[in-house]
PDB file of C-alpha atoms in Angstrom:
ATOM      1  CA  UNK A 216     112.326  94.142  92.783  1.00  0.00           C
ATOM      2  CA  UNK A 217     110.256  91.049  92.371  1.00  0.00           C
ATOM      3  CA  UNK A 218     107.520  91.096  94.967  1.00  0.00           C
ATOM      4  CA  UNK A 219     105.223  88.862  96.490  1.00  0.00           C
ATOM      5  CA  UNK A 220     101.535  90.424  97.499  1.00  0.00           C
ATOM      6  CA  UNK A 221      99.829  87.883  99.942  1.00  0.00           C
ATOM      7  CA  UNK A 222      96.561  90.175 100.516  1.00  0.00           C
ATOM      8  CA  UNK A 223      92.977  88.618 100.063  1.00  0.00           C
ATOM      9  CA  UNK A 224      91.209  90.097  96.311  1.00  0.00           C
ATOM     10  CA  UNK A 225      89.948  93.247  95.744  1.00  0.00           C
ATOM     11  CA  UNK A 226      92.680  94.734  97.419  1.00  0.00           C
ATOM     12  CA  UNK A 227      95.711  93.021  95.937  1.00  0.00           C
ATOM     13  CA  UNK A 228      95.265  94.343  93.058  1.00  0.00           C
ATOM     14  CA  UNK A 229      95.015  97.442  93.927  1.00  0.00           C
ATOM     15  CA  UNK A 230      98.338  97.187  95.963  1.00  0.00           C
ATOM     16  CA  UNK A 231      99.806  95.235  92.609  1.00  0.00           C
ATOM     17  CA  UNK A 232      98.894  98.418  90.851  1.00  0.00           C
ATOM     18  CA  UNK A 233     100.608 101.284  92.831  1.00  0.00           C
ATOM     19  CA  UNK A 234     104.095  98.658  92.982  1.00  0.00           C
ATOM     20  CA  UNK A 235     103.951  98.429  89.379  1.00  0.00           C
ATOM     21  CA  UNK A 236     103.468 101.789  88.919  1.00  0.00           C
ATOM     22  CA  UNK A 237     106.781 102.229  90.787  1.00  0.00           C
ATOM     23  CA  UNK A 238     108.443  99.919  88.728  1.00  0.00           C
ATOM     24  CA  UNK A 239     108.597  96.701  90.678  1.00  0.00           C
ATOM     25  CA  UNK A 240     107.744  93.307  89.096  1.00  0.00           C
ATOM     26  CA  UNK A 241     104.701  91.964  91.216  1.00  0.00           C
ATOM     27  CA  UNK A 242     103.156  88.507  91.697  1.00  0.00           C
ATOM     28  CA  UNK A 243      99.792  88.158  93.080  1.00  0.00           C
ATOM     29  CA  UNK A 244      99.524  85.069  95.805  1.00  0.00           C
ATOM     30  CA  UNK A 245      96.227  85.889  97.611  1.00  0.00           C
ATOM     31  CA  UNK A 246      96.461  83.986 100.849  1.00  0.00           C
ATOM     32  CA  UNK A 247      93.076  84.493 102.355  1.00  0.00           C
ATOM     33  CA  UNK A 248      89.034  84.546 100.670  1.00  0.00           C
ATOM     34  CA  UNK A 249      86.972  86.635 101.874  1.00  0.00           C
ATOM     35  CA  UNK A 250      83.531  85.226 102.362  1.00  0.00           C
ATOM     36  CA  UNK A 251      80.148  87.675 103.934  1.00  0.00           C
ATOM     37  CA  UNK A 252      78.382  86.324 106.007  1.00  0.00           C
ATOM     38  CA  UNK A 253      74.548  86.244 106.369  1.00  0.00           C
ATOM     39  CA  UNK A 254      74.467  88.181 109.623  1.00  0.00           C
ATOM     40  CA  UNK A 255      71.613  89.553 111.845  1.00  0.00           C
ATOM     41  CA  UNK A 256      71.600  92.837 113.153  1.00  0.00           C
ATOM     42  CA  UNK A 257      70.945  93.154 116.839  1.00  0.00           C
ATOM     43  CA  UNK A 258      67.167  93.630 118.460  1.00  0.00           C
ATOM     44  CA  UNK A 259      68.634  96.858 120.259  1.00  0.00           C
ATOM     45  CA  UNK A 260      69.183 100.789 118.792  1.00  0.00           C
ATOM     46  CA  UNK A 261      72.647 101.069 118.023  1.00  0.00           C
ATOM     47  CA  UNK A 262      74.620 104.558 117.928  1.00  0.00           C
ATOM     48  CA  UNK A 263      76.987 104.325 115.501  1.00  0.00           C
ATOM     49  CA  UNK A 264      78.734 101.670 113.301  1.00  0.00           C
ATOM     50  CA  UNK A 265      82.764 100.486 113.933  1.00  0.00           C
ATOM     51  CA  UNK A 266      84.552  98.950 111.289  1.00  0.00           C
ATOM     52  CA  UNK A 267      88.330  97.593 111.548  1.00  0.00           C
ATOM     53  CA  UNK A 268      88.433  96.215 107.951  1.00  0.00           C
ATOM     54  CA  UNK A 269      87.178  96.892 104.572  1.00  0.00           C
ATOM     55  CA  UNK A 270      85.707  93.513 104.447  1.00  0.00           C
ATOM     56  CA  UNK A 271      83.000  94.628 107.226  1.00  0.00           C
ATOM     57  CA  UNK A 272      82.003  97.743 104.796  1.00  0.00           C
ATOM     58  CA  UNK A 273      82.372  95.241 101.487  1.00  0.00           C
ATOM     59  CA  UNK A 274      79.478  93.067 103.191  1.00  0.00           C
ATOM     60  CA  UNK A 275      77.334  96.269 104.542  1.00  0.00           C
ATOM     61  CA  UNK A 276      77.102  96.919 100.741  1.00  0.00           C
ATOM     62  CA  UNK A 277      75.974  93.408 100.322  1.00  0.00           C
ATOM     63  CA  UNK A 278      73.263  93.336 102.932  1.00  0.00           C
ATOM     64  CA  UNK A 279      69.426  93.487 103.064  1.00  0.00           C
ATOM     65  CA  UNK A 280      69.282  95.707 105.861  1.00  0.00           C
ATOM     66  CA  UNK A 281      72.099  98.075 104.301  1.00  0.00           C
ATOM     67  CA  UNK A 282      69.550 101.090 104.524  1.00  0.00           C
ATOM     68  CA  UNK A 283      69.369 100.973 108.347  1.00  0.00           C
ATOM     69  CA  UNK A 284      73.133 100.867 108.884  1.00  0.00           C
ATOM     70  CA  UNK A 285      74.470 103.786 106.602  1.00  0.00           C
ATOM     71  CA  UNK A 286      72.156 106.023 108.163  1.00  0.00           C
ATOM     72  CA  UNK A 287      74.158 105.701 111.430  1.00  0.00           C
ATOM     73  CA  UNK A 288      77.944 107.391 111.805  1.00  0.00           C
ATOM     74  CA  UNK A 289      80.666 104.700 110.914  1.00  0.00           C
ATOM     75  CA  UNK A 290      84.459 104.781 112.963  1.00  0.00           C
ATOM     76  CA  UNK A 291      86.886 103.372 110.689  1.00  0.00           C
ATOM     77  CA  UNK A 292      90.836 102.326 111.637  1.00  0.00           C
ATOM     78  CA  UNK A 293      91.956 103.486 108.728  1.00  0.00           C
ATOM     79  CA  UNK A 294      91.875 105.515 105.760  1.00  0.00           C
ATOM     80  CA  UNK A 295      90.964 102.085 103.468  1.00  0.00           C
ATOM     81  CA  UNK A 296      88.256 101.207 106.049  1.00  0.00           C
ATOM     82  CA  UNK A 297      86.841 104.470 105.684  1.00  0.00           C
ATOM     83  CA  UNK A 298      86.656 104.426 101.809  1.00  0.00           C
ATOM     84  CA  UNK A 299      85.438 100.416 101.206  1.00  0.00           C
ATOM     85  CA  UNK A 300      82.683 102.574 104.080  1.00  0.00           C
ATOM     86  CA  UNK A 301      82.097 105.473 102.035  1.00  0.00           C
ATOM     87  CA  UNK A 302      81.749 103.202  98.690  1.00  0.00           C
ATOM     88  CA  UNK A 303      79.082 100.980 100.800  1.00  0.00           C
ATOM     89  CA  UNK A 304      76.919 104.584 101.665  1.00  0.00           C
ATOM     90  CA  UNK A 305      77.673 105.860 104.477  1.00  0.00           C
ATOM     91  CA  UNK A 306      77.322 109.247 104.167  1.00  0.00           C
ATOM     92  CA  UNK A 307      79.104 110.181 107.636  1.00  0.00           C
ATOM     93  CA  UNK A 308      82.781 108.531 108.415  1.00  0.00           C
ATOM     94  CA  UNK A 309      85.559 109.042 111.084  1.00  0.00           C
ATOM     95  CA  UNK A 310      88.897 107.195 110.080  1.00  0.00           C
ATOM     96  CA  UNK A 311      91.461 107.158 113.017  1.00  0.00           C
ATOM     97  CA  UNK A 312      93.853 107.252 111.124  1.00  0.00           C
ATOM     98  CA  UNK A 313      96.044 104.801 112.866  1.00  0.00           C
ATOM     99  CA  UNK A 314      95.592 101.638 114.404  1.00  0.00           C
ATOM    100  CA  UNK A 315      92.746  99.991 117.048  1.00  0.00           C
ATOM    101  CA  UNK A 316      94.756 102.123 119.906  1.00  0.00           C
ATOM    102  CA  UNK A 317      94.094 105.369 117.677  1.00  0.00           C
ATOM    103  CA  UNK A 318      90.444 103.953 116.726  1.00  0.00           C
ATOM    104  CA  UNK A 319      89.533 103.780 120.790  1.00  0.00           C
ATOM    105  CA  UNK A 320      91.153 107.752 121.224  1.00  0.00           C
ATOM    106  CA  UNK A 321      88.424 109.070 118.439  1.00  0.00           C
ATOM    107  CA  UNK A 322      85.429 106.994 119.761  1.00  0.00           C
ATOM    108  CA  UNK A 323      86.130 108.225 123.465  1.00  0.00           C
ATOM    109  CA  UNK A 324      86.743 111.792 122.409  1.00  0.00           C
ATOM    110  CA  UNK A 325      83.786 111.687 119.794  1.00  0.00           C
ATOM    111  CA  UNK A 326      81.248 109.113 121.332  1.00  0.00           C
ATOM    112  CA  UNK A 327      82.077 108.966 125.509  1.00  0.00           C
ATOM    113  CA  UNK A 328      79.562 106.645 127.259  1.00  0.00           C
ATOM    114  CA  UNK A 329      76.543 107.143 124.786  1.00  0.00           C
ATOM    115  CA  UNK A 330      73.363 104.967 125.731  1.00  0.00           C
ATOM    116  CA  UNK A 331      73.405 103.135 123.038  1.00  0.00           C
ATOM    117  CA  UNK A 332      76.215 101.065 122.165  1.00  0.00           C
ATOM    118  CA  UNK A 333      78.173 101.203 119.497  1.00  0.00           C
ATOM    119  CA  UNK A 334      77.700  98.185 116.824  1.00  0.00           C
ATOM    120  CA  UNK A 335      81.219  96.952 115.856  1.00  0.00           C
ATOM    121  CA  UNK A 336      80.839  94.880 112.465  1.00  0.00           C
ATOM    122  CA  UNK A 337      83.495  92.118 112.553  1.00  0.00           C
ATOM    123  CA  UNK A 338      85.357  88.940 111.641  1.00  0.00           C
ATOM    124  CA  UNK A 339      85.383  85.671 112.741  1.00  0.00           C
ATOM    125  CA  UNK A 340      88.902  85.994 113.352  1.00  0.00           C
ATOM    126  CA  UNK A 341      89.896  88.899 114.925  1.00  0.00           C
ATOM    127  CA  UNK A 342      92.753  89.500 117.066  1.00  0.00           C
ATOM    128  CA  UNK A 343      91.037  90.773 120.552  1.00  0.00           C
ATOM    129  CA  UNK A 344      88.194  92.371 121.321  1.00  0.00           C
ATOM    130  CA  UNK A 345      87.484  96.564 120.284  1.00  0.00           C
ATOM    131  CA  UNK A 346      88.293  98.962 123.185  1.00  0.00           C
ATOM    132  CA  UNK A 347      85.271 101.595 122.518  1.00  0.00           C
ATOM    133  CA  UNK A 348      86.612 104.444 125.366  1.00  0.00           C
ATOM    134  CA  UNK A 349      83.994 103.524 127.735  1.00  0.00           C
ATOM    135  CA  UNK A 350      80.968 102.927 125.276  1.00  0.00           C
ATOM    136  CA  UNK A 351      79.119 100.332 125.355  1.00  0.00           C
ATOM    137  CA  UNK A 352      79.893  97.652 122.102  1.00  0.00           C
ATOM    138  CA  UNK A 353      77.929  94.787 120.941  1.00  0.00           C
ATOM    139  CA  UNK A 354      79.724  93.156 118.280  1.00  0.00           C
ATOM    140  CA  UNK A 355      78.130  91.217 115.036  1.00  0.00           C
ATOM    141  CA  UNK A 356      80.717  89.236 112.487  1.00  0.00           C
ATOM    142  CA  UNK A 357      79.967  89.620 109.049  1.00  0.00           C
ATOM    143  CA  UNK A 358      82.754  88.205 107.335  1.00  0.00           C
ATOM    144  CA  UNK A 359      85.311  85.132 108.011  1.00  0.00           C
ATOM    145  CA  UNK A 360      88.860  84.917 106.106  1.00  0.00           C
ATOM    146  CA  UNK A 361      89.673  81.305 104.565  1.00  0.00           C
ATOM    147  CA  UNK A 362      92.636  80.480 104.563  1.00  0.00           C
ATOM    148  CA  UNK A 363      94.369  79.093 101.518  1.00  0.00           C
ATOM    149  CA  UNK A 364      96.141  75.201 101.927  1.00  0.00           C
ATOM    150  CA  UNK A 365      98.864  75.973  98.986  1.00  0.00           C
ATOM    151  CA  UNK A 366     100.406  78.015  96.996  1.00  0.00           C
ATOM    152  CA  UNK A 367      99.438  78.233  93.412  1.00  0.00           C
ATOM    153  CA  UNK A 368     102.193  76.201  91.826  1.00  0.00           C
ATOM    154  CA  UNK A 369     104.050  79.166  89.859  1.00  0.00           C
ATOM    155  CA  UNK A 370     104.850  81.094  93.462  1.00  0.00           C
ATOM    156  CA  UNK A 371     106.051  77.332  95.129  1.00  0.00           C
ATOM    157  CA  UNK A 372     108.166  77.592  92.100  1.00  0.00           C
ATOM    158  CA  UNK A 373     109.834  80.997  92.621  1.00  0.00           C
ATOM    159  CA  UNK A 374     109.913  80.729  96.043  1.00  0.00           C
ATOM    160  CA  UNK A 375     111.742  77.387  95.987  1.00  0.00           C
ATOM    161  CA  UNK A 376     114.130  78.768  93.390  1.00  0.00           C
ATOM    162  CA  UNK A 377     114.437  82.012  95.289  1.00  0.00           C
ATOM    163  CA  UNK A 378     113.748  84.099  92.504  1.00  0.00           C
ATOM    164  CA  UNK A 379     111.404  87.062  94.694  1.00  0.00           C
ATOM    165  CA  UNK A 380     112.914  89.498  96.355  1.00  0.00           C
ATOM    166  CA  UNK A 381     110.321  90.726  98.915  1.00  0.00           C
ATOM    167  CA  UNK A 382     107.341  89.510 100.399  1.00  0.00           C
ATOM    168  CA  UNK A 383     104.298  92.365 101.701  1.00  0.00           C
ATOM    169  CA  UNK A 384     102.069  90.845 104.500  1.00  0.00           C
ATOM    170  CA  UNK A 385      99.251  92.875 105.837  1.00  0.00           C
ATOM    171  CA  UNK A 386      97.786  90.450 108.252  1.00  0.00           C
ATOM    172  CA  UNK A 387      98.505  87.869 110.802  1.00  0.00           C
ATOM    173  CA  UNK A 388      96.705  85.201 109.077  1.00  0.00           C
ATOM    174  CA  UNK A 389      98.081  85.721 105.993  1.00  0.00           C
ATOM    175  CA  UNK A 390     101.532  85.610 107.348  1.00  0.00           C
ATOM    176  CA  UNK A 391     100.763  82.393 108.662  1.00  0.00           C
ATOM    177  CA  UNK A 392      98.898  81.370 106.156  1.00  0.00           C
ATOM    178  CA  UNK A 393     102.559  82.019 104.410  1.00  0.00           C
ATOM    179  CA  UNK A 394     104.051  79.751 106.928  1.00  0.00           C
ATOM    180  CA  UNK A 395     101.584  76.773 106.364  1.00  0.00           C
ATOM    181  CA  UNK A 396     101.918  76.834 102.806  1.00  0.00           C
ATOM    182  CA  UNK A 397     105.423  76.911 102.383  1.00  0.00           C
ATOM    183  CA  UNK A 398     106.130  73.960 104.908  1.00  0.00           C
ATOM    184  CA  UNK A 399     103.194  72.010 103.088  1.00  0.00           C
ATOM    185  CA  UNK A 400     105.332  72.524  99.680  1.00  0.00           C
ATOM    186  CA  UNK A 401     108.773  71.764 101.859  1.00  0.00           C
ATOM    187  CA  UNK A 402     110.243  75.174 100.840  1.00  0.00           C
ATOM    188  CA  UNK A 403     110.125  76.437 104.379  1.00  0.00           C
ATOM    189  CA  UNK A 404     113.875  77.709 104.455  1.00  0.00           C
ATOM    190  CA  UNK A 405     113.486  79.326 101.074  1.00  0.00           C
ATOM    191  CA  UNK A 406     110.169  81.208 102.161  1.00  0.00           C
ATOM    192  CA  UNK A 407     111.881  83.057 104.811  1.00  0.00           C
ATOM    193  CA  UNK A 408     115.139  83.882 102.368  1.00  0.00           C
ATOM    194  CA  UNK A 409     112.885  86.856 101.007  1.00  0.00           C
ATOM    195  CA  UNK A 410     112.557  90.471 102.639  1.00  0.00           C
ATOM    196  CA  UNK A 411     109.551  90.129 104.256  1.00  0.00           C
ATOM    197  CA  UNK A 412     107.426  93.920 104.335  1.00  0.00           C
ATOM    198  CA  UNK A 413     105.120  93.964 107.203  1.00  0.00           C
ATOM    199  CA  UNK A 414     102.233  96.223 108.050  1.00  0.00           C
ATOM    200  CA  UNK A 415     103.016  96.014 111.780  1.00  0.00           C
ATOM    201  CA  UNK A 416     104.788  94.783 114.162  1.00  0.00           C
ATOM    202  CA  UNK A 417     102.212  92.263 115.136  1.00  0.00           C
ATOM    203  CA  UNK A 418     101.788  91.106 111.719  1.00  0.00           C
ATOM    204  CA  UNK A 419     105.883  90.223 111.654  1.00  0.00           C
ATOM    205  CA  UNK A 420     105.804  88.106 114.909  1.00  0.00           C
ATOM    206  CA  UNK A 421     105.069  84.782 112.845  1.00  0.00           C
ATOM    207  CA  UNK A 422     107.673  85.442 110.236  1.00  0.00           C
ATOM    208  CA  UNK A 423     110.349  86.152 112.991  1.00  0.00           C
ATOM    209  CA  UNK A 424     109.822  83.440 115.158  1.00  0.00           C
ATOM    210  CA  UNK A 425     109.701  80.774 111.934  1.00  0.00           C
ATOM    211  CA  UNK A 426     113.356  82.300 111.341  1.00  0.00           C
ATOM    212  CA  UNK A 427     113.275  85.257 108.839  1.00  0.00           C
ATOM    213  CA  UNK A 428     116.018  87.394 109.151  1.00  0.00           C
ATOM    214  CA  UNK A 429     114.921  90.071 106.926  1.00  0.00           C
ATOM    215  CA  UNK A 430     112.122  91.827 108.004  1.00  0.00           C
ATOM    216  CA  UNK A 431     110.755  95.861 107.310  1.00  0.00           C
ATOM    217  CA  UNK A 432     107.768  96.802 109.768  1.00  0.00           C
ATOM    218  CA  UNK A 433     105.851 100.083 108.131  1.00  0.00           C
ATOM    219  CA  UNK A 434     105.722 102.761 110.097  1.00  0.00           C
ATOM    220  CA  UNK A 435     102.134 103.004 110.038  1.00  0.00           C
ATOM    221  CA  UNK A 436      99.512 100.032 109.436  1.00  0.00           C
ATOM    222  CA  UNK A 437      98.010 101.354 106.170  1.00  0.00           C
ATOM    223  CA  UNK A 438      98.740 100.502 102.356  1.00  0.00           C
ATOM    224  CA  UNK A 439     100.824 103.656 101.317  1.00  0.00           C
ATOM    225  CA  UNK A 440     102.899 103.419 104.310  1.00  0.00           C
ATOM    226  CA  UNK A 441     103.851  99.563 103.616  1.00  0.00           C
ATOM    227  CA  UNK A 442     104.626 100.693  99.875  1.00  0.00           C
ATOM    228  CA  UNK A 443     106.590 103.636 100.996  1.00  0.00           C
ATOM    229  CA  UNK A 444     108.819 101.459 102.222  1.00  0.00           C
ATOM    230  CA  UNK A 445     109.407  99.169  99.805  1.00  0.00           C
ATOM    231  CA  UNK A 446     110.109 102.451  97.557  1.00  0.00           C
ATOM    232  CA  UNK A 447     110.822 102.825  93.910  1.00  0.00           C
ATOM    233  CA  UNK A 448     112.909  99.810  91.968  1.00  0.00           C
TER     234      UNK A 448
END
């Protein structure tokens, strides 16, 4: 298959690399930039650090006051999250495993209602606020996702010829980001031709409401899952 990987740098390449290695033809279309932020840590002691993206550990590594956070437990969503975490130094990390629903199980079981709340290391974007299992969670962004205005003008090309057979979209944004740039370029109708591999069912909602017909929604948000199913070529 001929795929389409919308997913903001470092990790499309990354993703390019295990389809290839399965034998699909990939072409790289990062959607979003990821840009850390200069961001202040709060006045008050903080328990333990939640992350919900491997941008939020990317800009840890990045930050002056890096020392002071990977001292403290970090709570990851998932198994990525917990390794960009691990990369940045924390020494002690809980992935979930799962999804924010999963993430709010392990912090209740592991943290209850500590005293001091948990620091949740954001984006600007985010979709809703972090359930924490009754702790206590002050919340600090430290990256925002840009959105991109076009395609480069090789994918407008395929995609207005229809020469990709799959799409992968691992975030809201990007998939609208998607949607934006293909009715900029007029190739709306030919965007949505394409199966279009989702990393969850919330991340599909934009695709199926513009009109895609094809649509795959992994059966668990993380990378391998989303590459499972596209399987071998």
């Amino acid at each position: 298959m001929r795929l389409l990987v919308t997913r903001p740098e470092p990790d499309a390449a990354r993703t390019a690399a295990a389809l290839r290695a399965r034998g699909h033809d990939v072409v790289l279309a990062p959607l979003l930039r990821i840009e850390p932020l200069d961001f202040e840590l709060p006045a008050e002691p903080w328990s333990a650090v939640v992350m919900t993206s491997a941008n939020a550990a990317r800009a840890v590594a990045e930050h002056p006051r890096r020392a002071a956070l990977i001292v403290r437990e970090a709570f990851t969503v998932g198994r990525h999250t917990a390794d960009a975490a691990r990369a940045a130094g924390f020494r002690t990390v809980h992935s979930a495993d799962g999804d924010k629903a999963d993430l709010a199980e392990v912090l209740r079981a592991r943290r209850g209602e500590t005293a001091a709340p948990l620091l949740y290391l954001a984006g600007e974007e985010r979709a809703g606020d972090l359930a924490a299992g009754g702790a206590r969670v002050v919340t600090v962004v430290v990256y925002r996702a840009l959105k991109a205005e076009h395609f480069a003008p090789e994918v407008a090309a395929a995609l207005a010829r229809r020469a990709l057979d799959g799409v992968l979209h691992f975030s809201t944004r990007s998939a609208q980001a998607y949607l934006d740039c293909a009715s900029r370029e007029g190739i709306l109708e030919a965007a949505l031709a394409p199966l279009h591999v989702c990393i969850s069912r919330q991340v599909a909602q934009p695709l199926a409401a513009a009109g895609a017909a094809a649509i795959r929604i992994a059966p668990r948000p993380d990378e391998s899952a989303i590459i499972d199913l596209v399987g071998p070529a």
